[in-house]
Tab-separated table of C-alpha atoms in Angstrom:
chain	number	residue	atom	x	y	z
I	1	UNK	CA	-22.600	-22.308	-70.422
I	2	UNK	CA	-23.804	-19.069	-72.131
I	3	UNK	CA	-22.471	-16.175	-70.034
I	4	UNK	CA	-25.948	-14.405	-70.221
I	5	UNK	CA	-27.675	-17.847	-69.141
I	6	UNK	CA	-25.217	-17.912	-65.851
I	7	UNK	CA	-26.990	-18.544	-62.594
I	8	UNK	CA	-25.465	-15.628	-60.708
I	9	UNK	CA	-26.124	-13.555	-62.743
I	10	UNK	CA	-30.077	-14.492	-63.152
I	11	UNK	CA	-30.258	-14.516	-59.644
I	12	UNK	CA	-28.721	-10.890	-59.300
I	13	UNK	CA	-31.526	-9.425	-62.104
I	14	UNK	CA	-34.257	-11.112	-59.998
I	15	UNK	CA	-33.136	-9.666	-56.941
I	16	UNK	CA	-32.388	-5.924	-58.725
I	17	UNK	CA	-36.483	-6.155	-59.994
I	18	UNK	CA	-37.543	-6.301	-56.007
I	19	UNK	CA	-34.930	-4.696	-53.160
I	20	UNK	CA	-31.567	-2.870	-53.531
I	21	UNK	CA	-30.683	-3.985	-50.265
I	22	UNK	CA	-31.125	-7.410	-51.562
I	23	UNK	CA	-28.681	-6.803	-54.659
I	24	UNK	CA	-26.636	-5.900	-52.091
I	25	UNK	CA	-26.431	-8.919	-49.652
I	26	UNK	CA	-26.397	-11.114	-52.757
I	27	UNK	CA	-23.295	-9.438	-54.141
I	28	UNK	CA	-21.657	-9.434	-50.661
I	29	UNK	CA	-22.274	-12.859	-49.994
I	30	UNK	CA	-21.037	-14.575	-53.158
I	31	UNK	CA	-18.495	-11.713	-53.743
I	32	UNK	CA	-15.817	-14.307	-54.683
I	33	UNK	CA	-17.774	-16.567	-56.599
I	34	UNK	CA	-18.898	-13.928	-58.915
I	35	UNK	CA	-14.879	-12.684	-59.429
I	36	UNK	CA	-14.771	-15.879	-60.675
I	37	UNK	CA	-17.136	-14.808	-63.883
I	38	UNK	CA	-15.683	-13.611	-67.077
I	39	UNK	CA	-14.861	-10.153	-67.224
I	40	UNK	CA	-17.727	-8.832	-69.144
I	41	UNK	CA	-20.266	-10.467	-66.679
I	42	UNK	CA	-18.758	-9.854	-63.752
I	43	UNK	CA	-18.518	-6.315	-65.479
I	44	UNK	CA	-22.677	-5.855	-65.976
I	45	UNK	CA	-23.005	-7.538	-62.004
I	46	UNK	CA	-20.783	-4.516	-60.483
I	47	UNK	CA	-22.621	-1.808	-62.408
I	48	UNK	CA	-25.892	-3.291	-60.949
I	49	UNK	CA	-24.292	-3.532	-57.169
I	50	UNK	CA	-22.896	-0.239	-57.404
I	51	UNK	CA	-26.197	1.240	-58.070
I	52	UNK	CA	-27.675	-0.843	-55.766
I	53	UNK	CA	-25.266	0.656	-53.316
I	54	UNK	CA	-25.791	4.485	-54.671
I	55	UNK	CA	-29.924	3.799	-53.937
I	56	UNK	CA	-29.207	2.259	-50.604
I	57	UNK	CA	-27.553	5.217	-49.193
I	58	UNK	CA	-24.619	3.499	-48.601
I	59	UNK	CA	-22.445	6.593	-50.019
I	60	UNK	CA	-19.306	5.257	-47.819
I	61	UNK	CA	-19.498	2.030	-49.299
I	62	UNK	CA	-20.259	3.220	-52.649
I	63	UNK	CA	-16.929	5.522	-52.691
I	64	UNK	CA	-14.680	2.721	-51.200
I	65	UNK	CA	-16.123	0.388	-54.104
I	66	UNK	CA	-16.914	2.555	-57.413
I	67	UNK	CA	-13.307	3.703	-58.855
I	68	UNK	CA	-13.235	-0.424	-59.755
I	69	UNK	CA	-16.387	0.059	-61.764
I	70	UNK	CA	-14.951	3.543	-63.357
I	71	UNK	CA	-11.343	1.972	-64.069
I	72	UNK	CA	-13.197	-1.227	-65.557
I	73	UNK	CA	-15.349	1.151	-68.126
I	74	UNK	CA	-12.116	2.951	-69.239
I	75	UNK	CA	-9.867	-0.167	-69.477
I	76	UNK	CA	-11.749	-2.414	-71.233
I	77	UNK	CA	-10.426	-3.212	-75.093
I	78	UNK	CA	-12.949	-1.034	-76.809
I	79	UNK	CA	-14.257	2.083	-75.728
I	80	UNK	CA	-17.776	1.788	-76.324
I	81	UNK	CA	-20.819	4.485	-76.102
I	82	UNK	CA	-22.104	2.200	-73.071
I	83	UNK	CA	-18.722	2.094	-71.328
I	84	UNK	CA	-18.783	5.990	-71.453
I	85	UNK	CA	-21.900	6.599	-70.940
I	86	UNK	CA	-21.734	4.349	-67.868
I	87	UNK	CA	-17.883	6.153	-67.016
I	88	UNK	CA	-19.680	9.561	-66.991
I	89	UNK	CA	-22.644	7.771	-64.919
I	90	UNK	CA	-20.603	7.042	-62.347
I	91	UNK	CA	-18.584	9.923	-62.196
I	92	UNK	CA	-21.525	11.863	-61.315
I	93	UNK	CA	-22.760	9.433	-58.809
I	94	UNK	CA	-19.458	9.958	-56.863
I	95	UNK	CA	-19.370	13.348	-56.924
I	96	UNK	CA	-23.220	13.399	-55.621
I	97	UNK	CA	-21.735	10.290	-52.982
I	98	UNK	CA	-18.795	13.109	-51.968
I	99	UNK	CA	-21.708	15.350	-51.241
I	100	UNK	CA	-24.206	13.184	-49.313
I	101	UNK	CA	-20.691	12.521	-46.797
I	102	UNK	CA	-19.434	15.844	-46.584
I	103	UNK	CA	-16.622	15.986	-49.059
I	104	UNK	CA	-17.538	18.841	-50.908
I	105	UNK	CA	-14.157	19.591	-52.298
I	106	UNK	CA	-13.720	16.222	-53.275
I	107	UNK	CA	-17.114	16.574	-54.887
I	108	UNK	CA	-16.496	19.996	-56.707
I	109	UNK	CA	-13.340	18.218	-58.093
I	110	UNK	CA	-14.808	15.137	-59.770
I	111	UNK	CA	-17.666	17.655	-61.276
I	112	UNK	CA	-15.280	19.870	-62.229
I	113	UNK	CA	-13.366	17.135	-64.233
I	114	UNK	CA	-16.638	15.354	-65.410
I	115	UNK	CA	-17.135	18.639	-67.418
I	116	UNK	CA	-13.974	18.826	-68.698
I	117	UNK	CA	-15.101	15.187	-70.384
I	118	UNK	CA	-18.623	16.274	-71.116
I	119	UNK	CA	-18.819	20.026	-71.201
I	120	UNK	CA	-22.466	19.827	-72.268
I	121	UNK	CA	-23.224	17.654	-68.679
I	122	UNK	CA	-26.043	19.618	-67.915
I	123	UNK	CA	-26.848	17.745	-64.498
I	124	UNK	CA	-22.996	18.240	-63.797
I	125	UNK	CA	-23.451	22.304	-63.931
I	126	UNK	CA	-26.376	22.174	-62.008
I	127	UNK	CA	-25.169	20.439	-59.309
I	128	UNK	CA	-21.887	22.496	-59.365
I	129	UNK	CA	-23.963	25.084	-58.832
I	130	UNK	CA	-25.779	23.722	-55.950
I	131	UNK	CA	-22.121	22.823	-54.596
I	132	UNK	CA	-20.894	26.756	-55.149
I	133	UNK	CA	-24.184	28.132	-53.302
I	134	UNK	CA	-23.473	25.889	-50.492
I	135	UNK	CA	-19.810	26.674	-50.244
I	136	UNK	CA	-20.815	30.364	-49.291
I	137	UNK	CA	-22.003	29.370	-45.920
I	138	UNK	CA	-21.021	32.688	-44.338
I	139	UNK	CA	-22.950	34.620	-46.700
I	140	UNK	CA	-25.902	32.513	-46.389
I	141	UNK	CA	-26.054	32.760	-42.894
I	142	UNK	CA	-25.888	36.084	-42.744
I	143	UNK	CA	-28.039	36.962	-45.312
I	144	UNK	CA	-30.862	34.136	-43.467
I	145	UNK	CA	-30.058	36.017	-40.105
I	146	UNK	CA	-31.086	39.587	-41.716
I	147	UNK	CA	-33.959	38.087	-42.973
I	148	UNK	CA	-35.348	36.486	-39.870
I	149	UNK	CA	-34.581	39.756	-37.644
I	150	UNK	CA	-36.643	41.690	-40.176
I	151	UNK	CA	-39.573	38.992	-40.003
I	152	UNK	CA	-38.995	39.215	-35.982
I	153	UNK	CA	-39.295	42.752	-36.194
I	154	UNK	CA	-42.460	42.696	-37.950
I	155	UNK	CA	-43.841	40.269	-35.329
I	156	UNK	CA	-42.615	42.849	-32.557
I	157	UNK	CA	-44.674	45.627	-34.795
I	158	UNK	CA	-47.674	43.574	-34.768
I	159	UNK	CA	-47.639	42.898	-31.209
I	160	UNK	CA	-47.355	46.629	-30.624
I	161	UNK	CA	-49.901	47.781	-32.975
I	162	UNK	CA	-52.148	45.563	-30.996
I	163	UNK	CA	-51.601	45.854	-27.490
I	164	UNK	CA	-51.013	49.939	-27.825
I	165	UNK	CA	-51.822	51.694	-30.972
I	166	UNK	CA	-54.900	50.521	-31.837
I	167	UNK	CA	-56.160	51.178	-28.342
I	168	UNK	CA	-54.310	53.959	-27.679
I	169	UNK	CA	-53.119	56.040	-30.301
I	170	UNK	CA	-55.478	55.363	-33.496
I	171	UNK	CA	-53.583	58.092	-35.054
I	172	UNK	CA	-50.286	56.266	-35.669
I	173	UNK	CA	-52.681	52.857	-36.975
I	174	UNK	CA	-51.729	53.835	-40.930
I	175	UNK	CA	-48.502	54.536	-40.316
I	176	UNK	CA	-47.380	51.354	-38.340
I	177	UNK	CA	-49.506	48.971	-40.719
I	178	UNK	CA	-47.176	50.646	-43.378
I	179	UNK	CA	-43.743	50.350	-41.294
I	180	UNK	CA	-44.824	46.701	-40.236
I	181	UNK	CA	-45.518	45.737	-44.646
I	182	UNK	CA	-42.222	47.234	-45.229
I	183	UNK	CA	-40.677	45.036	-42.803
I	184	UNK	CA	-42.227	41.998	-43.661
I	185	UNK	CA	-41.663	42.570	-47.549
I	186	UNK	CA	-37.954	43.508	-47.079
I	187	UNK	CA	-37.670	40.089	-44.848
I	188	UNK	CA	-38.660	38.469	-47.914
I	189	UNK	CA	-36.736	40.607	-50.229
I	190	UNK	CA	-33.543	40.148	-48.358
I	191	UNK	CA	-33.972	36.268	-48.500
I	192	UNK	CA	-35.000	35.662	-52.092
I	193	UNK	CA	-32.765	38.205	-53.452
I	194	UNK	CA	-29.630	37.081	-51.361
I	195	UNK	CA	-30.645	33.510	-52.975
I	196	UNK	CA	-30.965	34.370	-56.154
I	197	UNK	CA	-27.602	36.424	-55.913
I	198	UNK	CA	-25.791	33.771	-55.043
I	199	UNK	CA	-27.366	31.303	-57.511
I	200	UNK	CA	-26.462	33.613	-60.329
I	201	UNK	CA	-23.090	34.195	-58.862
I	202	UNK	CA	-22.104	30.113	-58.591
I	203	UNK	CA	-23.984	29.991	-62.274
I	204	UNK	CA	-21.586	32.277	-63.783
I	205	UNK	CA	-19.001	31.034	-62.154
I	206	UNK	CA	-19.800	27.648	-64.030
I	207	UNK	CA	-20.711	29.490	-66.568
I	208	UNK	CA	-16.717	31.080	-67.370
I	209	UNK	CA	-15.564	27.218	-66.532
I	210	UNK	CA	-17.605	25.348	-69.111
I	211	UNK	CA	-16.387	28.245	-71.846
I	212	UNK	CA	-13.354	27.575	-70.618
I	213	UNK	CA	-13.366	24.282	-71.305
I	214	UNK	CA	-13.035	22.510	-75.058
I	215	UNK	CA	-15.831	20.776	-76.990
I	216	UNK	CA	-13.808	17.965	-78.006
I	217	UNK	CA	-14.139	14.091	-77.040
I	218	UNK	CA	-11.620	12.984	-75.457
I	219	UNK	CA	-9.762	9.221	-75.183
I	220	UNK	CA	-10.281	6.607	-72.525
I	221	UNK	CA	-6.745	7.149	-71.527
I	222	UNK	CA	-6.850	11.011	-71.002
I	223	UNK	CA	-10.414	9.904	-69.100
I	224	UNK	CA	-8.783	7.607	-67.055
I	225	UNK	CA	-5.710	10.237	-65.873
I	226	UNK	CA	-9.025	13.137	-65.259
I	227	UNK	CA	-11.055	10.655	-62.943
I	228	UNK	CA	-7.783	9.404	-60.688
C-alpha cells in the first residue's frame, strides 16, 4: 500500500482540517497502531499531534511528548531543510510550552540554545526578551507600585480640589490643577519609562548574546547535543 495512501494517516489529515482536540484523541487512541507505520509516516503523524497538542494547551503533555519529535528530525539519515526547519519549530514551541507552565529557566535555556543554532531567530530574541522583562519581577513591581501611588495621589488631589479648594480657597485652584497634572503625568511617566527601561535592558542583553554567538550552520549532531 502506498505510505501516503495509508488509512491512518488520511484519517489523521481529516481530523487536523476540523478540531485539534480531535487529532488528539485519534492519535491517543490508535497510538500503537500508528508505531506500527514506517518511520517516515509515523514521522509526518507526530509532527501533526504535537501541534495538535501545542494548540490544545496541553503544554504538560506537549513537553512530556516533543523531545521524540525533536530527536526524530535530527536522527533521521539526511538532514533535510524540512527536518530543520521543523527541529528549530519545535524548539521554539518548547521553550514557549516551558513558559505557559512556569519553567522559565528551562525556557530561557532552550531559547538561548535555539539561537546558538539560528542566531538570526528573530521570534527567538523576541521572546527572550519577553522572558528577561519578566524575570525582573522585583523591579516591575516596584516600579507598578510607584506608579499607582502617584495615580492614587492624583485621585486624593482631585477629591480635595473639589470638596475644599474650589469652595473654599479659589486662590490655590491654579496651583493644585498644576500639582494634580504633574502627578498624574509622572504616574504615567514612571510606568512607561520603567517599561521601556527594562525592555531595552533585556534587548541588549540579547543583543551582546546573539553577537556573541557565530553565524555558522551547524550539524545535526552538534544540534542534537544543544537541544538535550
Amino acid at each position: 500500500m502506498n505510505p501516503s495512501r495509508h488509512p491512518i494517516r488520511q484519517q489523521i489529515l481529516r481530523l487536523q482540517s476540523d478540531a485539534h482536540q480531535a487529532v488528539r484523541r485519534y492519535f491517543e487512541k490508535h497510538e500503537a497502531a500508528i508505531r506500527q507505520l514506517d518511520q517516515d509516516e509515523f514521522y509526518d503523524i507526530l509532527v501533526i499531534y504535537l501541534d495538535a497538542l501545542f494548540e490544545c494547551g496541553e503544554y504538560e503533555l506537549f513537553l512530556g511528548r516533543v523531545d521524540e519529535g525533536i530527536a526524530m528530525a535530527v536522527d533521521r539519515q539526511v538532514f533535510t531543510t524540512r527536518d530543520k526547519d521543523l527541529f528549530h519549530h519545535f524548539l521554539y514551541r518548547k521553550a514557549a510550552a516551558c513558559f505557559h507552565v512556569g519553567k522559565e529557566g528551562q525556557c530561557v535555556h532552550v531559547l538561548t540554545e535555539l539561537l546558538k543554532l539560528d542566531p538570526a531567530h528573530e521570534l527567538a530574541s523576541r521572546f527572550l526578551v519577553k522572558c528577561g522583562m519578566r524575570s525582573r519581577k522585583t523591579i516591575r513591581q516596584g516600579i507598578r507600585a510607584w506608579s499607582i501611588g502617584l495615580f492614587l495621589s492624583t485621585v486624593v488631589v482631585l477629591v480635595l480640589e473639589t470638596l475644599w479648594v474650589r469652595p473654599f480657597a479659589g486662590a490655590w485652584v491654579a496651583d493644585v490643577m498644576l500639582l494634580r497634572n504633574g502627578l498624574f503625568l509622572a504616574g504615567w511617566a514612571v510606568l512607561l519609562g520603567g517599561e521601556g527601561w527594562l525592555y531595552l535592558t533585556s534587548s541588549r542583553e540579547v543583543l551582546r548574546l546573539r553577537r556573541s554567538l557565530p553565524g555558522r550552520k551547524r550539524n545535526g549532531v552538534k544540534q542534537t547535543e544543544l537541544w538535550r
